[in-house]
Coordinates of C-alpha atoms in Angstrom, one line a residue:
Chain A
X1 CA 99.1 143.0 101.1
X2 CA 100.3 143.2 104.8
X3 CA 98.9 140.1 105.5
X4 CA 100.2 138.3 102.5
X5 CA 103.9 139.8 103.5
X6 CA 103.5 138.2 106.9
X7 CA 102.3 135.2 105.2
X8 CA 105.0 135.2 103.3
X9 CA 107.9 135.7 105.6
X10 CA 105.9 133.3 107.8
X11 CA 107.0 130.3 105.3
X12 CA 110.2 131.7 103.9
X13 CA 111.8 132.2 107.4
X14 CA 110.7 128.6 108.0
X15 CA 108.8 130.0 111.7
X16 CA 106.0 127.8 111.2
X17 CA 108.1 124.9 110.8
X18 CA 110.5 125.7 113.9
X19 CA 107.4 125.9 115.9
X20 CA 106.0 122.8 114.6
X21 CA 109.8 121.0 116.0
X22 CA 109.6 123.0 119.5
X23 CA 106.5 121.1 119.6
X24 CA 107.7 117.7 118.8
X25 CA 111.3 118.6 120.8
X26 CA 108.8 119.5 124.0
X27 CA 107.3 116.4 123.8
X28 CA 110.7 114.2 123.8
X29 CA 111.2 115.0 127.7
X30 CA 107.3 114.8 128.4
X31 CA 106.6 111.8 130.7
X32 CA 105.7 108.6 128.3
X33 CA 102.1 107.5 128.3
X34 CA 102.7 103.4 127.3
X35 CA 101.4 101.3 129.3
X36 CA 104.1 97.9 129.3
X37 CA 101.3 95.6 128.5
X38 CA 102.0 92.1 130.0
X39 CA 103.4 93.7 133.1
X40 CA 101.1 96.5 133.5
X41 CA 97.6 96.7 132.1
X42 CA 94.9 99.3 131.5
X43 CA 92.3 99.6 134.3
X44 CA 89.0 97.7 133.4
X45 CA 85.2 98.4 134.2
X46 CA 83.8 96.1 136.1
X47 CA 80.9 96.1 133.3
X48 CA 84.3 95.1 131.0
X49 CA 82.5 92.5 128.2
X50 CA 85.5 89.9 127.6
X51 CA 85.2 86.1 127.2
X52 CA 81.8 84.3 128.4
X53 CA 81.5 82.4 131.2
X54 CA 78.7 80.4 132.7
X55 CA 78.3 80.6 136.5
X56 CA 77.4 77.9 139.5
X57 CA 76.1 78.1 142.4
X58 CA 78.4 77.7 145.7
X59 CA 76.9 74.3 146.1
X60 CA 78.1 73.6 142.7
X61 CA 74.4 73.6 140.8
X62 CA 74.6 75.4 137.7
X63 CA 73.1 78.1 137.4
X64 CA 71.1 78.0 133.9
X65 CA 67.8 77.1 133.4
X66 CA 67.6 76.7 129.7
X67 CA 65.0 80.0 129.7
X68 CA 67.2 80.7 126.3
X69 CA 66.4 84.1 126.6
X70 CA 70.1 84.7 125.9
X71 CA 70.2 82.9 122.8
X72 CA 66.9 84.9 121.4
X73 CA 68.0 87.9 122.4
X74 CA 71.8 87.4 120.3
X75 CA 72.3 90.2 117.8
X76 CA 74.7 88.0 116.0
X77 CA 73.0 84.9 116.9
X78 CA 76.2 83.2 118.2
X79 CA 74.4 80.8 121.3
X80 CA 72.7 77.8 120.3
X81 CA 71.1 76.0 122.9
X82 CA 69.1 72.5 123.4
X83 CA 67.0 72.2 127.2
X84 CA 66.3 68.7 128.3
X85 CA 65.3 66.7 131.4
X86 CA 68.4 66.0 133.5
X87 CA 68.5 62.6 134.4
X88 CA 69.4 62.7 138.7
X89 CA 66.4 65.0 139.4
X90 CA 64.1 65.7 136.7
X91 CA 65.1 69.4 136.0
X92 CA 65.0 71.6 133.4
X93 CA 68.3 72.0 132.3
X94 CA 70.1 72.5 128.9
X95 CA 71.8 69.7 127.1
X96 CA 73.3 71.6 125.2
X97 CA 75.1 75.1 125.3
X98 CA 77.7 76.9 122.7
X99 CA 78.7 80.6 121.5
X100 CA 80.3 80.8 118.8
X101 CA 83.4 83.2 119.6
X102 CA 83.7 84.1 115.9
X103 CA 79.7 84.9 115.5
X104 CA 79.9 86.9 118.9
X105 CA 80.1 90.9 119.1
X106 CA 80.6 91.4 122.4
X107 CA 77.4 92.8 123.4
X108 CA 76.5 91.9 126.5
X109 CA 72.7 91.3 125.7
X110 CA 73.1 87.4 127.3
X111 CA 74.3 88.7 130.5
X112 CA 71.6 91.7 130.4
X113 CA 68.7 89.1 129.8
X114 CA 69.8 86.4 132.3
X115 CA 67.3 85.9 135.1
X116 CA 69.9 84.4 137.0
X117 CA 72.9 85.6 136.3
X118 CA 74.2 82.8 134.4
X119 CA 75.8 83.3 131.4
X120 CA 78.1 86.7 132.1
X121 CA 81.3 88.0 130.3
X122 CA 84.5 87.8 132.2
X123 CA 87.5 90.8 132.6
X124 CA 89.6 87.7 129.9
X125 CA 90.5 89.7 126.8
X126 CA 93.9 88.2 125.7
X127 CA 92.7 84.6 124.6
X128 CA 93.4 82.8 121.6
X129 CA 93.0 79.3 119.5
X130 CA 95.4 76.8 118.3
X131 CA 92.9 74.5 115.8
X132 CA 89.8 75.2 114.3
X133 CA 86.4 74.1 116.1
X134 CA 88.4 76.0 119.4
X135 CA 86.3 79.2 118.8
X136 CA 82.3 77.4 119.7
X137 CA 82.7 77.3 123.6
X138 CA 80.8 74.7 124.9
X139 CA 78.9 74.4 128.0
X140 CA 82.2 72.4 129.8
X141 CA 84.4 75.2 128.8
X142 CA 82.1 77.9 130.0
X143 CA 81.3 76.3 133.0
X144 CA 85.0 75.9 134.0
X145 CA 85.9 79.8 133.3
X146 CA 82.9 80.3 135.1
X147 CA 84.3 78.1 138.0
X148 CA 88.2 80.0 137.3
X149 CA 86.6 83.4 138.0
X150 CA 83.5 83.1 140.4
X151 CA 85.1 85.2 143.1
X152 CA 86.0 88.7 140.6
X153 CA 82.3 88.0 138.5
X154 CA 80.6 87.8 141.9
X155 CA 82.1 90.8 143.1
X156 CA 81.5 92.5 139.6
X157 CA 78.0 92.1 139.7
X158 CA 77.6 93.1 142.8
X159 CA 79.2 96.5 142.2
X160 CA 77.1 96.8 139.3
X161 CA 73.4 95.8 141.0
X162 CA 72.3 98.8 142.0
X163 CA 72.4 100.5 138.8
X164 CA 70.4 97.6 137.3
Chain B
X1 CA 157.7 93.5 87.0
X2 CA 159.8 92.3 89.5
X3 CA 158.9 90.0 92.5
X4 CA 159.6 93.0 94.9
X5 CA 157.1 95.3 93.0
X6 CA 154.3 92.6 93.3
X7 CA 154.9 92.6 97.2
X8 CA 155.1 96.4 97.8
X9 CA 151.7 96.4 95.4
X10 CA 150.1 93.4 97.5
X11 CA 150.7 95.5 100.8
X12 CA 149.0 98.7 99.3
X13 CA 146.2 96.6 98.1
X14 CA 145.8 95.4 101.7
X15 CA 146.0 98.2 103.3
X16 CA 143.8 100.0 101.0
X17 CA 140.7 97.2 101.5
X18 CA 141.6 97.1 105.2
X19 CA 140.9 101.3 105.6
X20 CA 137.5 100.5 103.3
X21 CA 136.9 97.7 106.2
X22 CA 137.6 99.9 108.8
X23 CA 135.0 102.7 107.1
X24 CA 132.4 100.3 106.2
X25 CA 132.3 98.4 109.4
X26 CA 131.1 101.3 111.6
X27 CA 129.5 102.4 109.0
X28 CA 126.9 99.6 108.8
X29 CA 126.7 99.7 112.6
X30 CA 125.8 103.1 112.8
X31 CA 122.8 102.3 110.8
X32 CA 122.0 99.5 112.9
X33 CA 121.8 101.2 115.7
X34 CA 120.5 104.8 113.9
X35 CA 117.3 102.8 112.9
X36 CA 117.4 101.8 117.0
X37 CA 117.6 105.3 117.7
X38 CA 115.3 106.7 115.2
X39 CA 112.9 104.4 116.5
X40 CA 113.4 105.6 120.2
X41 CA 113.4 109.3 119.3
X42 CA 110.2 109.2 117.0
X43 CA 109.0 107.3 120.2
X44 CA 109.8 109.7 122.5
X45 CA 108.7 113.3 120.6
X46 CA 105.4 110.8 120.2
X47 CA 105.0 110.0 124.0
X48 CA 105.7 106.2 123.6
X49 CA 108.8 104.4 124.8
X50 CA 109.7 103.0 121.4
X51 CA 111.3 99.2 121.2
X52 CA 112.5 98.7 124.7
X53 CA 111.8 94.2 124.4
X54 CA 115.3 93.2 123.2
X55 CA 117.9 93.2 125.3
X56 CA 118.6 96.0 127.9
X57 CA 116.8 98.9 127.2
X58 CA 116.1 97.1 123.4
X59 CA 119.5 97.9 122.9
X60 CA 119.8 94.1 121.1
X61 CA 116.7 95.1 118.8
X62 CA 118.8 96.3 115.8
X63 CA 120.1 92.8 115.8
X64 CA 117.2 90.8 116.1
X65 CA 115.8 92.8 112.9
X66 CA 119.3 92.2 110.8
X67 CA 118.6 88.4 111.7
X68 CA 115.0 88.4 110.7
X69 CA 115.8 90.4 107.5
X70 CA 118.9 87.9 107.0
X71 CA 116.5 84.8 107.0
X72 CA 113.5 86.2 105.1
X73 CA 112.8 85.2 101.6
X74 CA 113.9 87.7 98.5
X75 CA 110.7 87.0 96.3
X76 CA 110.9 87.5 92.7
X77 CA 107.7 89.1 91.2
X78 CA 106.4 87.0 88.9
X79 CA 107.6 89.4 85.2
X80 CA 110.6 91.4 87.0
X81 CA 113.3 91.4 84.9
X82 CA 115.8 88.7 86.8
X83 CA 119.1 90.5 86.6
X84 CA 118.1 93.9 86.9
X85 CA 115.8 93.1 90.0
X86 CA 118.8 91.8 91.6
X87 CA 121.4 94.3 90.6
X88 CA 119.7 97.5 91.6
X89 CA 119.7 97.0 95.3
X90 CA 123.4 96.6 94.5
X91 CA 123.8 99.6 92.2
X92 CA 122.1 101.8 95.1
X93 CA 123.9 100.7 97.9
X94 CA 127.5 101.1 96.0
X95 CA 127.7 105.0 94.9
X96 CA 126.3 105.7 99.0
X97 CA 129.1 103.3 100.5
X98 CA 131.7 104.7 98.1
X99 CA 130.9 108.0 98.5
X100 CA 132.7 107.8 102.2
X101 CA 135.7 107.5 100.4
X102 CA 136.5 110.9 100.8
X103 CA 135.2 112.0 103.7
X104 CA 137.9 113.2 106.0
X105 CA 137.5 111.8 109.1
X106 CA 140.3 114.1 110.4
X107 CA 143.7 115.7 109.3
X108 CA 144.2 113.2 106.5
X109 CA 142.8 110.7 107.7
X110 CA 141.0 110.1 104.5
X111 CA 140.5 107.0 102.6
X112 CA 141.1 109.0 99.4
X113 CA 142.5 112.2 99.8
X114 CA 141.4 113.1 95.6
X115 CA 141.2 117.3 95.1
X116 CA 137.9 116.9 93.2
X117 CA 136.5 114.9 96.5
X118 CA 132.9 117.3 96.2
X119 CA 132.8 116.5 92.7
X120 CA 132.6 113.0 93.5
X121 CA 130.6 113.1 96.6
X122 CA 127.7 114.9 94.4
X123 CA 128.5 112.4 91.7
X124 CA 128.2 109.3 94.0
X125 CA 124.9 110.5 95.5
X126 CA 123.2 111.4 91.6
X127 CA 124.4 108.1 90.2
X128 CA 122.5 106.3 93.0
X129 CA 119.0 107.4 91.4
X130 CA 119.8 104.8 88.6
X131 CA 119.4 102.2 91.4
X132 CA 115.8 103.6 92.3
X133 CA 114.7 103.7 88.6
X134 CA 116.2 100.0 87.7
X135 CA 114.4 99.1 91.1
X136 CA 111.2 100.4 90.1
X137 CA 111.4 99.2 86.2
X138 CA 112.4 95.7 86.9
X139 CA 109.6 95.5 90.0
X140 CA 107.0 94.7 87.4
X141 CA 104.8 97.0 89.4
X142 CA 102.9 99.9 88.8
X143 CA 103.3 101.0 92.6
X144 CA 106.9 100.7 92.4
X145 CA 107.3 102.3 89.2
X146 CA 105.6 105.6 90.3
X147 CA 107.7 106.0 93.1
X148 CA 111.0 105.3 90.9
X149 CA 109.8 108.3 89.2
X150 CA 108.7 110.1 91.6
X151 CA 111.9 109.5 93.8
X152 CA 114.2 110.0 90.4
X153 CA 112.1 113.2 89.9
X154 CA 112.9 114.3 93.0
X155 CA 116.5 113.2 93.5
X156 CA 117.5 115.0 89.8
X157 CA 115.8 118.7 90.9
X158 CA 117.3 118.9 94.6
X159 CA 121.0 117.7 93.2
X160 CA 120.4 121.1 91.6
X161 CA 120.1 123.1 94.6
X162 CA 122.2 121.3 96.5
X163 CA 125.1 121.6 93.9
X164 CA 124.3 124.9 93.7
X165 CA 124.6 125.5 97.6
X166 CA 127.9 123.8 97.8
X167 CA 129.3 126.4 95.2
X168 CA 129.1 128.8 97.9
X169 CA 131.3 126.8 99.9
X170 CA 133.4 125.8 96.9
X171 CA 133.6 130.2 96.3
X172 CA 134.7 130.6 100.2
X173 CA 136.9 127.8 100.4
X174 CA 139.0 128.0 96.5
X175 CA 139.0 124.4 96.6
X176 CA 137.0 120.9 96.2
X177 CA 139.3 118.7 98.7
X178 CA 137.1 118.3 101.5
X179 CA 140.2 118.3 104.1
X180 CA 141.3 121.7 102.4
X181 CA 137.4 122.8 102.9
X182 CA 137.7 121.9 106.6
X183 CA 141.2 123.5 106.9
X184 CA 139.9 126.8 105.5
X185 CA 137.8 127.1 107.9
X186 CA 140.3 127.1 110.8
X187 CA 140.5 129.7 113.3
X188 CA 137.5 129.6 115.9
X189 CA 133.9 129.0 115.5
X190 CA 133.3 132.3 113.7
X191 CA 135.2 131.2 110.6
X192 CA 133.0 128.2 109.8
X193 CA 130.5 128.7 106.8
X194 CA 127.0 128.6 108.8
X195 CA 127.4 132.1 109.6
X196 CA 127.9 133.7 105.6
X197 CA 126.9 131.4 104.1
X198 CA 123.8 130.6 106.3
X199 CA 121.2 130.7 103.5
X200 CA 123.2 128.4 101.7
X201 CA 123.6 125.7 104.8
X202 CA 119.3 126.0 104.9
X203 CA 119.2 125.3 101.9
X204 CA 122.1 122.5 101.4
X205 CA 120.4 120.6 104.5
X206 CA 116.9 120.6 103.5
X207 CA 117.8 119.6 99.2
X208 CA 119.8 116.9 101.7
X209 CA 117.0 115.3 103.3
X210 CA 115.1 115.8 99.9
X211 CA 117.8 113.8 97.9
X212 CA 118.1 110.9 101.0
X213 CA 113.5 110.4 100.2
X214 CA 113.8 111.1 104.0
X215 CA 110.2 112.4 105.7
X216 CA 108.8 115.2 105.1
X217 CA 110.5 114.3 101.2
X218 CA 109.6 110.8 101.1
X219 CA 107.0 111.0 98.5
X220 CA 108.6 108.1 97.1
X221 CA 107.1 106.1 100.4
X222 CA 104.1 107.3 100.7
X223 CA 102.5 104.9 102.4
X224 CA 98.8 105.9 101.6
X225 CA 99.2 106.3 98.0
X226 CA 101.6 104.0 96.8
X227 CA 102.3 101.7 99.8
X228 CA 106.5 101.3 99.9
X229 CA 107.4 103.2 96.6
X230 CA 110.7 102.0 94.7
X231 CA 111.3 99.3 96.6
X232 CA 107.3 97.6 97.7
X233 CA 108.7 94.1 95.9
X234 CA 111.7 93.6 97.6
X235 CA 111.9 91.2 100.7
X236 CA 115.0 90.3 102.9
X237 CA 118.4 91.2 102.0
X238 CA 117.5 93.1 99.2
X239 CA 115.0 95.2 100.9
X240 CA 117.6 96.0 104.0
X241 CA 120.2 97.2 101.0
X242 CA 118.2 100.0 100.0
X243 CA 117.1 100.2 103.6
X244 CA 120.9 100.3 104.3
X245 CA 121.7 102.5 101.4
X246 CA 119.0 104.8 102.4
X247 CA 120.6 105.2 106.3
X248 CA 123.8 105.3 105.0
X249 CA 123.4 108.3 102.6
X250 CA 121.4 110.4 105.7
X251 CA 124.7 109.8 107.9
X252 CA 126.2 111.1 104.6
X253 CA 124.1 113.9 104.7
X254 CA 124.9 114.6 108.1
X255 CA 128.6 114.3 107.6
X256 CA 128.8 116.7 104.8
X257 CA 126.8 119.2 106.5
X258 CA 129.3 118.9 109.4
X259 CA 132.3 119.1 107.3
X260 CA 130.7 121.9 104.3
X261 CA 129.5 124.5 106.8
X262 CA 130.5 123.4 111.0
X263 CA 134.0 122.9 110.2
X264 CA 134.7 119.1 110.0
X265 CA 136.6 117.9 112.8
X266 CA 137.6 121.1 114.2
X267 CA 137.0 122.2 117.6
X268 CA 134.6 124.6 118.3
X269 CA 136.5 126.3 121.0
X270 CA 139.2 127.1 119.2
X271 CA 141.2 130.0 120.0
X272 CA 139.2 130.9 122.6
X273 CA 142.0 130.2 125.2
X274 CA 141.2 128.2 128.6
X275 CA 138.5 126.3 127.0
X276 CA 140.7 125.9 123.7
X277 CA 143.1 124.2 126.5
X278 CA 140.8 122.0 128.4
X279 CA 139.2 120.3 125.4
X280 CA 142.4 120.0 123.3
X281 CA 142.8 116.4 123.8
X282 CA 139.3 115.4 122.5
X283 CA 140.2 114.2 118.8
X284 CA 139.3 116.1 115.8
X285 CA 137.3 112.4 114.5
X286 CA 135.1 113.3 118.1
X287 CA 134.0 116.2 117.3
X288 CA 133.0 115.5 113.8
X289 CA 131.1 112.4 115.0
X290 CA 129.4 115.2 117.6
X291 CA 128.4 117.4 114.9
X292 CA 127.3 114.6 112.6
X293 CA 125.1 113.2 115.3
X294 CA 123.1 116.6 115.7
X295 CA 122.4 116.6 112.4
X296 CA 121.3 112.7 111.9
X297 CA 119.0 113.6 115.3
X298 CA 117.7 116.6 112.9
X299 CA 116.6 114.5 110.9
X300 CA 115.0 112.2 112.8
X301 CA 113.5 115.3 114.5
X302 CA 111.7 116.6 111.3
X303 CA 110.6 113.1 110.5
X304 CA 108.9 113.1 113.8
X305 CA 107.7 116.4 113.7
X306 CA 106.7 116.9 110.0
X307 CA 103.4 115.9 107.4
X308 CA 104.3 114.3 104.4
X309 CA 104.6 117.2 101.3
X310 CA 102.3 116.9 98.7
X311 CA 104.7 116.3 95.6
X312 CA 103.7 119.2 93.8
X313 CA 104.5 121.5 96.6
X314 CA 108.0 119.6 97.0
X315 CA 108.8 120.1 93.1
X316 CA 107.8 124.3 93.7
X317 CA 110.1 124.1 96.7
X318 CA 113.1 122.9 94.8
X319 CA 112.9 124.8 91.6
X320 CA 110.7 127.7 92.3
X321 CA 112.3 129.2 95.9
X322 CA 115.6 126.8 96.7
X323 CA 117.4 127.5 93.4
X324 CA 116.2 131.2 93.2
X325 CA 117.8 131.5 97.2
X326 CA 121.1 130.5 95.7
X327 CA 121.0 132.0 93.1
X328 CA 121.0 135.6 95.1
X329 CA 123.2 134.0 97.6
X330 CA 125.9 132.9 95.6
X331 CA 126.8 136.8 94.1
X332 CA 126.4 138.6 97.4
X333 CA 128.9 135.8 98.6
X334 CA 131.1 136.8 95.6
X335 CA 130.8 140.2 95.9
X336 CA 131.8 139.6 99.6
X337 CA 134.3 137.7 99.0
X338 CA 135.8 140.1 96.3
X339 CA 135.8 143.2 98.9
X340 CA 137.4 141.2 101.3
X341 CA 134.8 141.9 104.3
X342 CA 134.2 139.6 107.0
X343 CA 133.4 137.2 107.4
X344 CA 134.5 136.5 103.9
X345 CA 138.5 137.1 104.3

């Protein structure tokens, strides 16, 4: 009976509710939490899984080796490769690389099965396509970003080695 | 009729559409820049910044959004009724702008200065629920028509309460002129109606945010069950007048609160001497805009603050515990009244 009387009064005095707006009233004066995206942005690990990139060597030789370990190890089967003999020296190299942006998950099992740290995923998050056909990145494109962000992928990967 | 007639006719005319100019204008800024503010506030009491893009400080943002609603397209579901699709944005919008016409902005400075002015306000607001249902019906849509019930459902019980809370006033005050409602409570901060009729003010202000669909009332809106409610098929101009009409009739709601029960565009310091003295040149249409304000920030505050009601729970509050509230009210008030007790005299 007591409890249903406080219950009561509780509701009908409305003490619930005028808690409930000191609670929201609090919070207008608390410092704001947004982060202004284009100007400011969120920290990122440097394991952060963004676009893909294929990597060179500072001599300029890329550095895949057709293995395709990558492309068998795709969950969502999104790389397609074809290995051929390069012309200039005989190597093993492929002819032919593409993920599929659409296919892709994000998972980061190319750049965990890469012998040699070819194929990696860059900090790029905010990218986009104008026509369809943009999404499959081909080995130019991926060689190029790789190219655009050598110097913040090396130093990634080398943060991250001695865990590996 | 003579020539001379005609003119001194002519002039009145003008004048007349030239005070509804001069209401309506502001009016339709003040929502512009109440959804701005709305926006920030809900931002704030949630730890965002809200729209801050546009312009200084997104000060500019209630304009980009007229101008986007301006140059969208009104679709016509395919089966909505033609006319009455287009008419009931217009019938909804009309009772909530005409409704200001007697609202005293200060000593007779009122549009139209009628004696039944409460009578008309509470008429105005009802009549605007045929501009939900017509809405709903001539949507073509089964979303739209449950919240046209639902809203009309709700609209009809609250009138009841609040009608029912404004007798109070009408008992204290002996008449329905809003200016005469603000002049009988003259005399100092003690004399407004919040303090004996308190009860009555709770329950006014609550039935208000219930009639206006406002959150934590806006079962008509509820997004997760029946996406927009009332007005889910409209698109562009016709959306932003129900938008508009909806904004329009919470200032209203503020206004009246101000005016029924804080004393309209009287100071609140006066006859308390010094302070009576410094603040006497602030005009009387300041300080009603100053009490308005804290109420429109009310109700921005309980939208930020509250969880949708579920509808059977709103229906209970209205008929089972707002109308029984008055109901004891209202003969304690007359009794009080009758014995001539404070703060009653």
């Amino acid at each position: 009976m007591n409890k249903k009387l406080k219950q009561f009064l509780n509701s009908f005095l409305l003490i619930e509710l005028l808690k409930g707006l000191a609670v929201t009233g609090r919070h207008m004066f608390s410092r704001k939490v947004t982060i202004q995206y284009p100007e400011e942005k969120t920290p990122q690990s440097p394991r952060f899984r963004g676009l893909h990139a294929l990597r060179s060597y500072p001599n300029g030789e890329e550095r895949c080796i057709a293995c395709k370990l990558c492309e068998a190890v795709c969950p969502a089967a999104a790389i397609t490769i074809e290995a051929g003999v390069r012309e200039s020296d005989g190597s093993r190299r492929t002819t032919k690389y593409e993920i599929d942006l659409f296919k892709c998950i994000f998972c980061g099992f190319c750049e965990e099965s890469c012998p040699v740290d070819s194929i990696v995923e860059t900090r790029v998050f905010d990218y986009h396509f104008e026509e369809q056909g943009a999404q499959i990145m081909t080995k130019e494109k991926l060689l190029e970003i790789g190219l655009l962000h050598e110097e913040q992928l090396a130093k990634d990967i080398e943060s991250d080695a001695k865990y590996r | 009729m003579s020539d001379i007639d005609l003119v001194e006719w002519g002039i009145t005319l003008f004048w007349i559409l030239a005070k509804i100019v001069m209401i309506i204008l502001p009016l339709v800024l003040a929502v512009a820049y109440a959804t701005y503010a709305e926006r920030k506030l809900i931002g704030y009491m949630q730890m965002r910044v809200g729209p801050n893009r546009v312009g200084p400080k997104g000060w500019l943002q209630p304009i980009a959004d007229t101008v986007k609603l301006i140059m969208k397209e009104i679709v016509l579901p395919q089966g909505a009724s033609k006319v009455l699709f287009i008419i009931a944005p217009i019938l909804f919008i009309g009772p909530s702008f005409a409704a200001w016409a007697v609202v005293p902005f200060d000593a007779g400075l009122v549009l139209a200065d009628i004696n039944l002015g409460l009578l008309y306000i509470l008429a105005m607001t009802s009549i605007g629920v045929y501009g939900v249902i017509i809405a709903g019906w001539a949507s073509n849509s089964k979303y739209a028509f449950l919240g046209a019930m639902r809203s009309a459902a709700q609209i009809v019980s609250y009138e009841l309460a609040m009608g029912f809370a404004l007798v109070g006033v009408l008992m204290c005050a002996q008449s329905t002129n809003l200016g005469d409602i603000v002049m009988a409570q003259s005399g100092g901060i003690h004399q407004w109606y919040w303090i004996p009729l308190f009860p009555l003010l709770v329950v006014y202000w609550i039935s208000g945010v219930a009639e206006t669909n406002r959150a934590p009332f806006d079962m008509a809106e509820g997004e997760s069950e029946i996406v927009a409610g009332f007005h889910v098929e409209y698109g562009g101009m016709a959306f932003s007048l129900f938008f508009l009409a909806e904004y329009a009739n919470m200032i209203l709601v503020s206004f009246l609160t101000a005016i029924m029960f804080f004393g309209g565009w009287l100071s609140p310091f006066e006859g308390m001497g010094v302070l009576d003295e410094i603040t006497s040149w602030i005009p009387g249409t300041l300080w009603l805009l100053i009490k308005a304000s804290v109420f429109l920030f009310m109700l921005f505050w309980l939208r930020a603050t509250f969880p949708r009601f579920r509808y059977d729970q709103i229906m209970r509050l209205g008929w089972k515990i707002f109308i029984p509230v008055t109901l004891v009210w209202l003969p304690v008030v007359a009794i009080g009244i009758k014995l001539g007790f404070w703060p009653f005299t």
